[in-house]
Amino acid sequence: MKSEYRIRLHPPFIVGNEAKYASEAIAQGDLALGEYIGRFERLVADYMEVEYAVAVSSGTAALHLSLLALDVMPSTRIAIPALTFIAPVNAALYCQANVLLTDSDRDTWLMIPQAPPLGFNLPVALYGSIFSTFPEDDQLVDLSQAMGMKLHGRRFPASRIATLSFNGNKTITTGSGGMVLTRDKGLADEVRFLANQAKLPGPDFVHPRIGYNYRMGNVAAAIGCAQMEGIQEILNRQSYIDWTYRGAFRLDERLQFHGYPSECEPSRWLFTMLILEGREKRDAVIRALAEKRIESRPVFRPIHEYRPSLKTIGPLPNATRIADCGISLPSGAGLTEEEQDKVCDIVLRELGQQPPAKAGG
Amino acid sequence: MKSEYRIRLHPPFIVGNEAKYASEAIAQGDLALGEYIGRFERLVADYMEVEYAVAVSSGTAALHLSLLALDVMPSTRIAIPALTFIAPVNAALYCQANVLLTDSDRDTWLMIPQAPPLGFNLPVALYGSIFSTFPEDDQLVDLSQAMGMKLHGRRFPASRIATLSFNGNKTITTGSGGMVLTRDKGLADEVRFLANQAKLPGPDFVHPRIGYNYRMGNVAAAIGCAQMEGIQEILNRQSYIDWTYRGAFRLDERLQFHGYPSECEPSRWLFTMLILEGREKRDAVIRALAEKRIESRPVFRPIHEYRPSLKTIGPLPNATRIADCGISLPSGAGLTEEEQDKVCDIVLRELGQQPPAKAGG
């Protein structure tokens, strides 16, 4: 599809060997199963400093299978931030879990942990960072938005499972795809079993439990292997883009940056800030960018707004404020300095500022 | 993965442009969304002689979304053949439907329709053919195994929805993938909405209902477009392979071929026959082939055998008999005559026969 945008929010960054590996998988006739899957799982597991990785068809599938492997049942209470993408809530609802939506921290925008009885928190690494939850709650962490972050110097958090997404706008992409990461072989085996229609090994088709068709195909995994060859470059570029935005906007007190917990070195996946004047001004900036065919995006709406049947824990004022004021700006690793200058200029003009003179410019 | 088999059961048949189109999608940076998706949907809809097609991540996903679009609820009774792959049963169970397993016809191996009150039949086009069900029951037909068949001269049956699978062993493949086909725009829109996390149009992230991450990626769709360029060649080759097996085995009365309903021109996806001596002899043939690194496969086990909690409609003797005696032989469109001769020789020898002298051979 010819994008309506000249500058997209977070397009894939092609590292180099994506088409080559995909073509090899096709030439070998290994489109569904094939050796790229295990190779991609190994590359990601090693990078994430964790023992087991299971490649699946999406980040949502990774969350769903993780919750099933953790024996989530209708009685299980799962506290999930109201301010994030719908995937973790949907995954919990597929398991008929008892979802409790929580507010977010004012500065880091991360869920305020709740330690619900008979359940656990499902923290989401919103826009690339995460905090330490209580160790006893650390069942599952959604790292879909945060591949490359470090928490206390480590890429894999202290949870039993963490999940990744390789959707088209993520740090690395396989088109669609996700991964379940764990140190626990039993959990990894269970996830792999459920992802393959709960089929027992052997020639006969025997599926003793409800299973799912959630495997990642070999061509997608081939693309993932090529992407992994460039992950450090991608993260470096994302980081540079994030710092450049911070530099350009640092003087405007009507803007507030995304803060990071001190224990976390974020992945800086997608630059996002608050325009404190509120939703109207924020939407005007989005429109001004769109007129120049530049894609930007409001922060997620808090889930309780559009799913009023879900329970919340108290009022969620921070989530609403961040959603009203938040804007994400183009942050793909391929963004050029010229493109980023243009984005900054339009944002600053719309806020009524002259763009600052560039150092040495 | 280097296959343990020299002759695989049904490997993908590479038509020609698969790697080229996949590489183009990658070069354009359109890995998740992109114009190949709509193009693939159009190609398949036109081929299948139906108005609407929605590409999704698997045949199971296609069934799941179809059942949701048809408003299947826990009270809905769905009659499904016990003798098939687990996908339609799993899809119905995701919706908490009331699954009723039915026996199969002795000759065509197809489900015996039941017209359950408060529900409908979900016929499966087992090994490439289908029959006319009662028109009032025709809600959903699973054509995963039967792309290319014609029922009363038409590729799209009289149902409200039909689904396809593009898994690695199917007539055409996208690695993993599936499609929902319908004449009803409302159903197609609903399926598309649910496949995209039930996200409303617009910049804000608003998902008023439970949705799913079931979209097909653009690279998979690109491969599908290339496969569609060769579908007639693939079907011709499959047909030739099927007739060749029938010729080779026609004189042995201990073998019984898959019969087809008179109203159906089958797709002859995967040659399958019964070895009437029973399971032991059938398994011996499978082992004899495997020793020569030739892949074959027993027919599906009837689902009530390994999922005893599911309800059945009466006893299911035909399903058990077909499962015990049935064997599928290599049928990929790339199978050479030499390879097929070898398969036939091994089967006939194991049955205690001298292979017949070849005409002109």
Tab-separated table of N, CA, C and O in Angstrom, chain B residues 6 16 78 125 152 188 192 211 220 235 239 258:
chain	number	residue	atom	x	y	z
B	6	ARG	N	13.438	-37.933	2.108
B	6	ARG	CA	13.897	-37.603	0.776
B	6	ARG	C	12.691	-37.217	-0.075
B	6	ARG	O	12.754	-36.381	-0.940
B	16	GLY	N	7.368	-19.669	-9.006
B	16	GLY	CA	8.365	-18.865	-9.721
B	16	GLY	C	8.668	-17.524	-9.077
B	16	GLY	O	9.817	-17.213	-8.797
B	78	ILE	N	-22.855	-27.194	17.176
B	78	ILE	CA	-22.162	-27.306	15.897
B	78	ILE	C	-21.764	-28.755	15.686
B	78	ILE	O	-21.018	-29.333	16.494
B	125	ALA	N	-14.087	-30.316	4.001
B	125	ALA	CA	-13.805	-30.925	2.692
B	125	ALA	C	-12.582	-31.826	2.811
B	125	ALA	O	-11.501	-31.529	2.307
B	152	HIS	N	-21.083	-28.799	-7.799
B	152	HIS	CA	-22.055	-28.382	-8.805
B	152	HIS	C	-21.439	-27.345	-9.742
B	152	HIS	O	-22.072	-26.344	-10.101
B	188	ALA	N	-17.934	-10.094	6.044
B	188	ALA	CA	-16.531	-9.810	5.716
B	188	ALA	C	-16.008	-8.647	6.566
B	188	ALA	O	-14.893	-8.702	7.099
B	192	ARG	N	-12.936	-8.812	9.306
B	192	ARG	CA	-11.774	-7.921	9.197
B	192	ARG	C	-11.582	-7.106	10.482
B	192	ARG	O	-10.458	-6.916	10.963
B	211	GLY	N	-10.996	-8.489	20.515
B	211	GLY	CA	-10.525	-8.724	19.159
B	211	GLY	C	-9.339	-9.668	19.170
B	211	GLY	O	-8.913	-10.149	20.224
B	220	ALA	N	3.887	-12.643	3.596
B	220	ALA	CA	3.141	-13.885	3.364
B	220	ALA	C	2.191	-13.702	2.181
B	220	ALA	O	2.079	-14.582	1.307
B	235	LEU	N	-2.855	-27.762	-9.486
B	235	LEU	CA	-4.019	-28.655	-9.459
B	235	LEU	C	-3.903	-29.736	-10.536
B	235	LEU	O	-4.246	-30.902	-10.295
B	239	SER	N	-3.723	-33.683	-9.701
B	239	SER	CA	-4.696	-34.564	-10.311
B	239	SER	C	-3.992	-35.735	-10.999
B	239	SER	O	-4.384	-36.900	-10.863
B	258	HIS	N	-10.556	-43.391	-1.960
B	258	HIS	CA	-11.427	-42.337	-1.480
B	258	HIS	C	-12.464	-42.062	-2.569
B	258	HIS	O	-12.105	-41.744	-3.697
